[in-house]
């Protein structure tokens, strides 16, 4: 599979409601051949976006299977709505480890790609034992900033990869937090990562399509 460039829409004003549809359309028009572009729209817009473009779509969170779980987000409904994967345990939406283990297991059952976020090396060790498809390393202090994780401490990226390869060889690493340029993307791949997790750098760009074309072109 090509390196993954996953854009988390979060719930910025620029990526909610009709803006989410416009942003998804702009991203779907980015021309490139070397990467797998994917988006994680707001939960309320997944179904409509899935109907209107062929982007690889992730959900920003999931909870459980169908059942008596008021206010929860069932994996089965996400899949039926058009999601192909799920972001889990983002620093803005942490999940208890036992629950995370259960949801990753359910993702495999539902054939949904699991991206589990980790903000420390110790968290990577615990999550790797659950064998998600991807672990996204995002130090919380760098999220939303202009210093990328690969520039802040590239040695810890190598250490994270060694941990993952030892505990879960099938799990791939994504670099997130502060990633905002082609240089950051290339640096992450050179260190051994299999892609990046982006958010505000794309969502709040003056021209998201142009921004992404410069990054992956």
PDB file of C-alpha atoms in Angstrom, residues 3-215:
ATOM      1  CA  UNK A   3       2.176   5.796   2.158  1.00  0.00           C
ATOM      2  CA  UNK A   4      -0.952   7.133   3.854  1.00  0.00           C
ATOM      3  CA  UNK A   5      -1.656  10.847   4.110  1.00  0.00           C
ATOM      4  CA  UNK A   6      -4.660  11.097   6.443  1.00  0.00           C
ATOM      5  CA  UNK A   7      -6.330  14.479   6.927  1.00  0.00           C
ATOM      6  CA  UNK A   8      -8.302  14.830  10.150  1.00  0.00           C
ATOM      7  CA  UNK A   9     -11.015  17.474   9.662  1.00  0.00           C
ATOM      8  CA  UNK A  10     -11.596  17.691  13.456  1.00  0.00           C
ATOM      9  CA  UNK A  11     -14.513  20.080  14.064  1.00  0.00           C
ATOM     10  CA  UNK A  12     -13.078  23.353  12.861  1.00  0.00           C
ATOM     11  CA  UNK A  13     -15.656  25.780  11.500  1.00  0.00           C
ATOM     12  CA  UNK A  14     -13.875  25.438   8.150  1.00  0.00           C
ATOM     13  CA  UNK A  15     -14.539  21.683   8.104  1.00  0.00           C
ATOM     14  CA  UNK A  16     -18.089  21.342   9.430  1.00  0.00           C
ATOM     15  CA  UNK A  17     -21.410  21.170   7.572  1.00  0.00           C
ATOM     16  CA  UNK A  18     -21.276  22.428   3.995  1.00  0.00           C
ATOM     17  CA  UNK A  19     -17.631  23.405   4.495  1.00  0.00           C
ATOM     18  CA  UNK A  20     -16.823  19.717   5.055  1.00  0.00           C
ATOM     19  CA  UNK A  21     -18.336  18.842   1.673  1.00  0.00           C
ATOM     20  CA  UNK A  22     -16.344  21.588  -0.039  1.00  0.00           C
ATOM     21  CA  UNK A  23     -13.112  20.556   1.681  1.00  0.00           C
ATOM     22  CA  UNK A  24     -13.607  16.882   0.824  1.00  0.00           C
ATOM     23  CA  UNK A  25     -14.263  17.797  -2.807  1.00  0.00           C
ATOM     24  CA  UNK A  26     -11.116  19.937  -2.972  1.00  0.00           C
ATOM     25  CA  UNK A  27      -8.983  17.149  -1.510  1.00  0.00           C
ATOM     26  CA  UNK A  28     -10.454  14.589  -3.925  1.00  0.00           C
ATOM     27  CA  UNK A  29      -9.227  16.763  -6.810  1.00  0.00           C
ATOM     28  CA  UNK A  30      -5.578  16.676  -5.700  1.00  0.00           C
ATOM     29  CA  UNK A  31      -3.553  15.012  -8.438  1.00  0.00           C
ATOM     30  CA  UNK A  32      -0.765  12.695  -7.297  1.00  0.00           C
ATOM     31  CA  UNK A  33       0.269   9.073  -7.724  1.00  0.00           C
ATOM     32  CA  UNK A  34       2.635   8.237  -4.887  1.00  0.00           C
ATOM     33  CA  UNK A  35       0.369   8.441  -1.830  1.00  0.00           C
ATOM     34  CA  UNK A  36      -2.970   7.203  -0.539  1.00  0.00           C
ATOM     35  CA  UNK A  37      -4.929  10.302   0.430  1.00  0.00           C
ATOM     36  CA  UNK A  38      -7.623   9.813   3.074  1.00  0.00           C
ATOM     37  CA  UNK A  39      -9.925  12.092   5.034  1.00  0.00           C
ATOM     38  CA  UNK A  40     -11.594  11.939   8.438  1.00  0.00           C
ATOM     39  CA  UNK A  41     -14.625  14.231   8.186  1.00  0.00           C
ATOM     40  CA  UNK A  42     -16.939  15.194  11.015  1.00  0.00           C
ATOM     41  CA  UNK A  43     -19.179  12.287  11.971  1.00  0.00           C
ATOM     42  CA  UNK A  44     -22.301  14.115  10.825  1.00  0.00           C
ATOM     43  CA  UNK A  45     -20.980  14.504   7.274  1.00  0.00           C
ATOM     44  CA  UNK A  46     -19.460  11.070   6.573  1.00  0.00           C
ATOM     45  CA  UNK A  47     -22.495   9.608   4.820  1.00  0.00           C
ATOM     46  CA  UNK A  48     -23.045  12.573   2.503  1.00  0.00           C
ATOM     47  CA  UNK A  49     -19.359  12.888   1.660  1.00  0.00           C
ATOM     48  CA  UNK A  50     -19.106   9.159   0.938  1.00  0.00           C
ATOM     49  CA  UNK A  51     -21.971   9.469  -1.535  1.00  0.00           C
ATOM     50  CA  UNK A  52     -20.360  12.333  -3.427  1.00  0.00           C
ATOM     51  CA  UNK A  53     -16.693  11.368  -3.801  1.00  0.00           C
ATOM     52  CA  UNK A  54     -14.436   8.350  -3.793  1.00  0.00           C
ATOM     53  CA  UNK A  55     -11.995   9.436  -1.095  1.00  0.00           C
ATOM     54  CA  UNK A  56     -10.839   6.893   1.459  1.00  0.00           C
ATOM     55  CA  UNK A  57     -12.884   7.926   4.492  1.00  0.00           C
ATOM     56  CA  UNK A  58     -12.070   7.469   8.172  1.00  0.00           C
ATOM     57  CA  UNK A  59     -14.225   8.250  11.188  1.00  0.00           C
ATOM     58  CA  UNK A  60     -12.745  10.454  13.904  1.00  0.00           C
ATOM     59  CA  UNK A  61     -13.899   8.083  16.666  1.00  0.00           C
ATOM     60  CA  UNK A  62     -15.926   4.941  17.325  1.00  0.00           C
ATOM     61  CA  UNK A  63     -17.287   3.251  20.423  1.00  0.00           C
ATOM     62  CA  UNK A  64     -18.798  -0.176  20.100  1.00  0.00           C
ATOM     63  CA  UNK A  65     -21.050  -2.580  18.248  1.00  0.00           C
ATOM     64  CA  UNK A  66     -24.791  -2.111  17.880  1.00  0.00           C
ATOM     65  CA  UNK A  67     -26.791  -2.298  21.106  1.00  0.00           C
ATOM     66  CA  UNK A  68     -28.193  -0.332  24.025  1.00  0.00           C
ATOM     67  CA  UNK A  69     -25.437   2.293  24.078  1.00  0.00           C
ATOM     68  CA  UNK A  70     -27.096   5.715  24.141  1.00  0.00           C
ATOM     69  CA  UNK A  71     -24.959   8.374  22.511  1.00  0.00           C
ATOM     70  CA  UNK A  72     -22.365   5.902  21.250  1.00  0.00           C
ATOM     71  CA  UNK A  73     -21.020   5.526  17.708  1.00  0.00           C
ATOM     72  CA  UNK A  74     -21.383   1.945  16.415  1.00  0.00           C
ATOM     73  CA  UNK A  75     -18.670   0.639  14.127  1.00  0.00           C
ATOM     74  CA  UNK A  76     -21.260  -1.111  11.990  1.00  0.00           C
ATOM     75  CA  UNK A  77     -23.088   2.142  11.288  1.00  0.00           C
ATOM     76  CA  UNK A  78     -19.836   3.890  10.412  1.00  0.00           C
ATOM     77  CA  UNK A  79     -19.043   1.175   7.898  1.00  0.00           C
ATOM     78  CA  UNK A  80     -22.561   1.308   6.453  1.00  0.00           C
ATOM     79  CA  UNK A  81     -22.179   5.088   6.132  1.00  0.00           C
ATOM     80  CA  UNK A  82     -19.080   4.699   3.975  1.00  0.00           C
ATOM     81  CA  UNK A  83     -16.177   4.782   6.431  1.00  0.00           C
ATOM     82  CA  UNK A  84     -13.268   2.466   5.657  1.00  0.00           C
ATOM     83  CA  UNK A  85     -11.328   3.146   8.832  1.00  0.00           C
ATOM     84  CA  UNK A  86     -11.364   4.796  12.260  1.00  0.00           C
ATOM     85  CA  UNK A  87      -9.057   7.129  14.193  1.00  0.00           C
ATOM     86  CA  UNK A  88      -8.910   6.075  17.840  1.00  0.00           C
ATOM     87  CA  UNK A  89      -7.431   7.482  21.057  1.00  0.00           C
ATOM     88  CA  UNK A  90      -6.568  10.919  19.682  1.00  0.00           C
ATOM     89  CA  UNK A  91      -5.102  13.158  22.372  1.00  0.00           C
ATOM     90  CA  UNK A  92      -8.327  15.180  22.162  1.00  0.00           C
ATOM     91  CA  UNK A  93     -10.457  12.053  22.704  1.00  0.00           C
ATOM     92  CA  UNK A  94      -8.591   9.528  24.832  1.00  0.00           C
ATOM     93  CA  UNK A  95      -9.928   5.995  25.367  1.00  0.00           C
ATOM     94  CA  UNK A  96      -9.265   3.644  28.287  1.00  0.00           C
ATOM     95  CA  UNK A  97      -6.768   0.996  27.174  1.00  0.00           C
ATOM     96  CA  UNK A  98      -9.107  -1.955  27.746  1.00  0.00           C
ATOM     97  CA  UNK A  99     -11.769  -0.203  25.677  1.00  0.00           C
ATOM     98  CA  UNK A 100      -9.242   0.649  22.979  1.00  0.00           C
ATOM     99  CA  UNK A 101      -8.193  -2.993  22.782  1.00  0.00           C
ATOM    100  CA  UNK A 102     -11.833  -4.003  22.341  1.00  0.00           C
ATOM    101  CA  UNK A 103     -12.513  -1.437  19.609  1.00  0.00           C
ATOM    102  CA  UNK A 104      -9.384  -2.392  17.641  1.00  0.00           C
ATOM    103  CA  UNK A 105     -10.538  -6.012  17.795  1.00  0.00           C
ATOM    104  CA  UNK A 106     -13.997  -4.974  16.557  1.00  0.00           C
ATOM    105  CA  UNK A 107     -12.381  -2.992  13.720  1.00  0.00           C
ATOM    106  CA  UNK A 108     -10.723  -6.190  12.499  1.00  0.00           C
ATOM    107  CA  UNK A 109     -14.082  -7.967  12.704  1.00  0.00           C
ATOM    108  CA  UNK A 110     -15.737  -5.196  10.689  1.00  0.00           C
ATOM    109  CA  UNK A 111     -12.790  -4.988   8.251  1.00  0.00           C
ATOM    110  CA  UNK A 112     -12.183  -1.343   9.154  1.00  0.00           C
ATOM    111  CA  UNK A 113      -8.674   0.132   9.192  1.00  0.00           C
ATOM    112  CA  UNK A 114      -7.657   1.107  12.725  1.00  0.00           C
ATOM    113  CA  UNK A 115      -5.422   4.117  13.395  1.00  0.00           C
ATOM    114  CA  UNK A 116      -4.631   4.304  17.106  1.00  0.00           C
ATOM    115  CA  UNK A 117      -2.971   7.496  18.310  1.00  0.00           C
ATOM    116  CA  UNK A 118      -0.247   7.594  20.948  1.00  0.00           C
ATOM    117  CA  UNK A 119       1.395  10.620  22.541  1.00  0.00           C
ATOM    118  CA  UNK A 120       4.315   8.921  24.301  1.00  0.00           C
ATOM    119  CA  UNK A 121       6.671   5.999  23.727  1.00  0.00           C
ATOM    120  CA  UNK A 122       5.177   4.130  26.695  1.00  0.00           C
ATOM    121  CA  UNK A 123       1.729   4.534  25.154  1.00  0.00           C
ATOM    122  CA  UNK A 124       3.052   3.188  21.856  1.00  0.00           C
ATOM    123  CA  UNK A 125       4.291   0.083  23.691  1.00  0.00           C
ATOM    124  CA  UNK A 126       0.874  -0.572  25.230  1.00  0.00           C
ATOM    125  CA  UNK A 127      -1.054   0.056  22.030  1.00  0.00           C
ATOM    126  CA  UNK A 128       1.276  -2.006  19.843  1.00  0.00           C
ATOM    127  CA  UNK A 129       0.253  -5.050  21.860  1.00  0.00           C
ATOM    128  CA  UNK A 130      -3.287  -4.582  20.468  1.00  0.00           C
ATOM    129  CA  UNK A 131      -1.978  -4.812  16.876  1.00  0.00           C
ATOM    130  CA  UNK A 132      -3.827  -1.934  15.201  1.00  0.00           C
ATOM    131  CA  UNK A 133      -3.229  -1.357  11.500  1.00  0.00           C
ATOM    132  CA  UNK A 134      -1.495   1.956  12.245  1.00  0.00           C
ATOM    133  CA  UNK A 135      -0.153   3.777  15.266  1.00  0.00           C
ATOM    134  CA  UNK A 136      -0.060   7.553  14.855  1.00  0.00           C
ATOM    135  CA  UNK A 137       2.609   9.099  17.067  1.00  0.00           C
ATOM    136  CA  UNK A 138       1.466  12.585  18.085  1.00  0.00           C
ATOM    137  CA  UNK A 139       3.095  14.269  21.087  1.00  0.00           C
ATOM    138  CA  UNK A 140       0.270  16.347  22.550  1.00  0.00           C
ATOM    139  CA  UNK A 141       2.455  19.432  23.029  1.00  0.00           C
ATOM    140  CA  UNK A 142       3.166  19.631  19.277  1.00  0.00           C
ATOM    141  CA  UNK A 143      -0.400  19.256  18.010  1.00  0.00           C
ATOM    142  CA  UNK A 144      -1.574  22.399  16.239  1.00  0.00           C
ATOM    143  CA  UNK A 145       1.921  23.907  16.230  1.00  0.00           C
ATOM    144  CA  UNK A 146       4.532  24.614  13.599  1.00  0.00           C
ATOM    145  CA  UNK A 147       7.262  22.296  14.893  1.00  0.00           C
ATOM    146  CA  UNK A 148       6.830  18.831  13.431  1.00  0.00           C
ATOM    147  CA  UNK A 149       7.328  15.657  15.424  1.00  0.00           C
ATOM    148  CA  UNK A 150      10.077  14.536  13.026  1.00  0.00           C
ATOM    149  CA  UNK A 151      12.081  17.699  13.668  1.00  0.00           C
ATOM    150  CA  UNK A 152      11.452  17.766  17.415  1.00  0.00           C
ATOM    151  CA  UNK A 153      13.053  14.380  18.096  1.00  0.00           C
ATOM    152  CA  UNK A 154      13.741  12.070  15.168  1.00  0.00           C
ATOM    153  CA  UNK A 155      15.459   9.547  17.461  1.00  0.00           C
ATOM    154  CA  UNK A 156      12.195   8.790  19.221  1.00  0.00           C
ATOM    155  CA  UNK A 157      10.598   8.017  15.846  1.00  0.00           C
ATOM    156  CA  UNK A 158      13.253   5.354  15.297  1.00  0.00           C
ATOM    157  CA  UNK A 159      12.698   4.023  18.827  1.00  0.00           C
ATOM    158  CA  UNK A 160       8.950   3.937  18.235  1.00  0.00           C
ATOM    159  CA  UNK A 161       9.464   1.957  15.049  1.00  0.00           C
ATOM    160  CA  UNK A 162      11.693  -0.537  16.833  1.00  0.00           C
ATOM    161  CA  UNK A 163       9.026  -1.057  19.506  1.00  0.00           C
ATOM    162  CA  UNK A 164       6.303  -1.559  16.922  1.00  0.00           C
ATOM    163  CA  UNK A 165       8.362  -3.960  14.807  1.00  0.00           C
ATOM    164  CA  UNK A 166       9.122  -6.021  17.911  1.00  0.00           C
ATOM    165  CA  UNK A 167       5.589  -6.167  19.356  1.00  0.00           C
ATOM    166  CA  UNK A 168       3.431  -5.958  16.232  1.00  0.00           C
ATOM    167  CA  UNK A 169       5.332  -6.321  12.926  1.00  0.00           C
ATOM    168  CA  UNK A 170       2.151  -5.797  10.903  1.00  0.00           C
ATOM    169  CA  UNK A 171       1.448  -2.383  12.428  1.00  0.00           C
ATOM    170  CA  UNK A 172       2.611   0.715  10.540  1.00  0.00           C
ATOM    171  CA  UNK A 173       3.651   4.062  11.986  1.00  0.00           C
ATOM    172  CA  UNK A 174       2.202   7.440  11.048  1.00  0.00           C
ATOM    173  CA  UNK A 175       3.799  10.704  12.161  1.00  0.00           C
ATOM    174  CA  UNK A 176       1.481  13.448  13.328  1.00  0.00           C
ATOM    175  CA  UNK A 177       1.592  16.723  15.272  1.00  0.00           C
ATOM    176  CA  UNK A 178       3.057  19.775  13.586  1.00  0.00           C
ATOM    177  CA  UNK A 179       3.498  18.105  10.186  1.00  0.00           C
ATOM    178  CA  UNK A 180       2.927  20.881   7.682  1.00  0.00           C
ATOM    179  CA  UNK A 181       5.254  20.577   4.670  1.00  0.00           C
ATOM    180  CA  UNK A 182       6.598  18.286   1.955  1.00  0.00           C
ATOM    181  CA  UNK A 183       9.891  18.285   3.869  1.00  0.00           C
ATOM    182  CA  UNK A 184       8.133  16.938   6.983  1.00  0.00           C
ATOM    183  CA  UNK A 185       6.423  14.224   4.947  1.00  0.00           C
ATOM    184  CA  UNK A 186       9.649  13.157   3.249  1.00  0.00           C
ATOM    185  CA  UNK A 187      11.521  13.221   6.557  1.00  0.00           C
ATOM    186  CA  UNK A 188       8.897  10.961   8.182  1.00  0.00           C
ATOM    187  CA  UNK A 189       9.121   8.455   5.332  1.00  0.00           C
ATOM    188  CA  UNK A 190      12.925   8.523   5.391  1.00  0.00           C
ATOM    189  CA  UNK A 191      12.852   7.576   9.076  1.00  0.00           C
ATOM    190  CA  UNK A 192      10.667   4.556   8.312  1.00  0.00           C
ATOM    191  CA  UNK A 193       7.136   5.844   8.890  1.00  0.00           C
ATOM    192  CA  UNK A 194       4.391   4.770   6.473  1.00  0.00           C
ATOM    193  CA  UNK A 195       2.682   8.147   6.253  1.00  0.00           C
ATOM    194  CA  UNK A 196       1.445  11.165   8.193  1.00  0.00           C
ATOM    195  CA  UNK A 197      -1.627  12.391  10.039  1.00  0.00           C
ATOM    196  CA  UNK A 198      -2.510  16.012   9.263  1.00  0.00           C
ATOM    197  CA  UNK A 199      -5.191  18.414  10.478  1.00  0.00           C
ATOM    198  CA  UNK A 200      -5.048  22.202  10.806  1.00  0.00           C
ATOM    199  CA  UNK A 201      -2.260  22.618   8.244  1.00  0.00           C
ATOM    200  CA  UNK A 202      -4.712  21.471   5.559  1.00  0.00           C
ATOM    201  CA  UNK A 203      -8.058  22.526   7.003  1.00  0.00           C
ATOM    202  CA  UNK A 204      -6.960  26.099   7.709  1.00  0.00           C
ATOM    203  CA  UNK A 205      -4.828  26.536   4.593  1.00  0.00           C
ATOM    204  CA  UNK A 206      -5.792  29.420   2.327  1.00  0.00           C
ATOM    205  CA  UNK A 207      -6.167  26.886  -0.486  1.00  0.00           C
ATOM    206  CA  UNK A 208      -6.256  23.298   0.873  1.00  0.00           C
ATOM    207  CA  UNK A 209      -6.021  21.755  -2.590  1.00  0.00           C
ATOM    208  CA  UNK A 210      -2.961  23.787  -3.518  1.00  0.00           C
ATOM    209  CA  UNK A 211      -1.378  23.075  -0.127  1.00  0.00           C
ATOM    210  CA  UNK A 212      -1.760  19.317  -0.540  1.00  0.00           C
ATOM    211  CA  UNK A 213      -0.556  19.365  -4.145  1.00  0.00           C
ATOM    212  CA  UNK A 214       2.668  21.002  -2.982  1.00  0.00           C
ATOM    213  CA  UNK A 215       3.046  18.438  -0.216  1.00  0.00           C
TER     214      UNK A 215
END
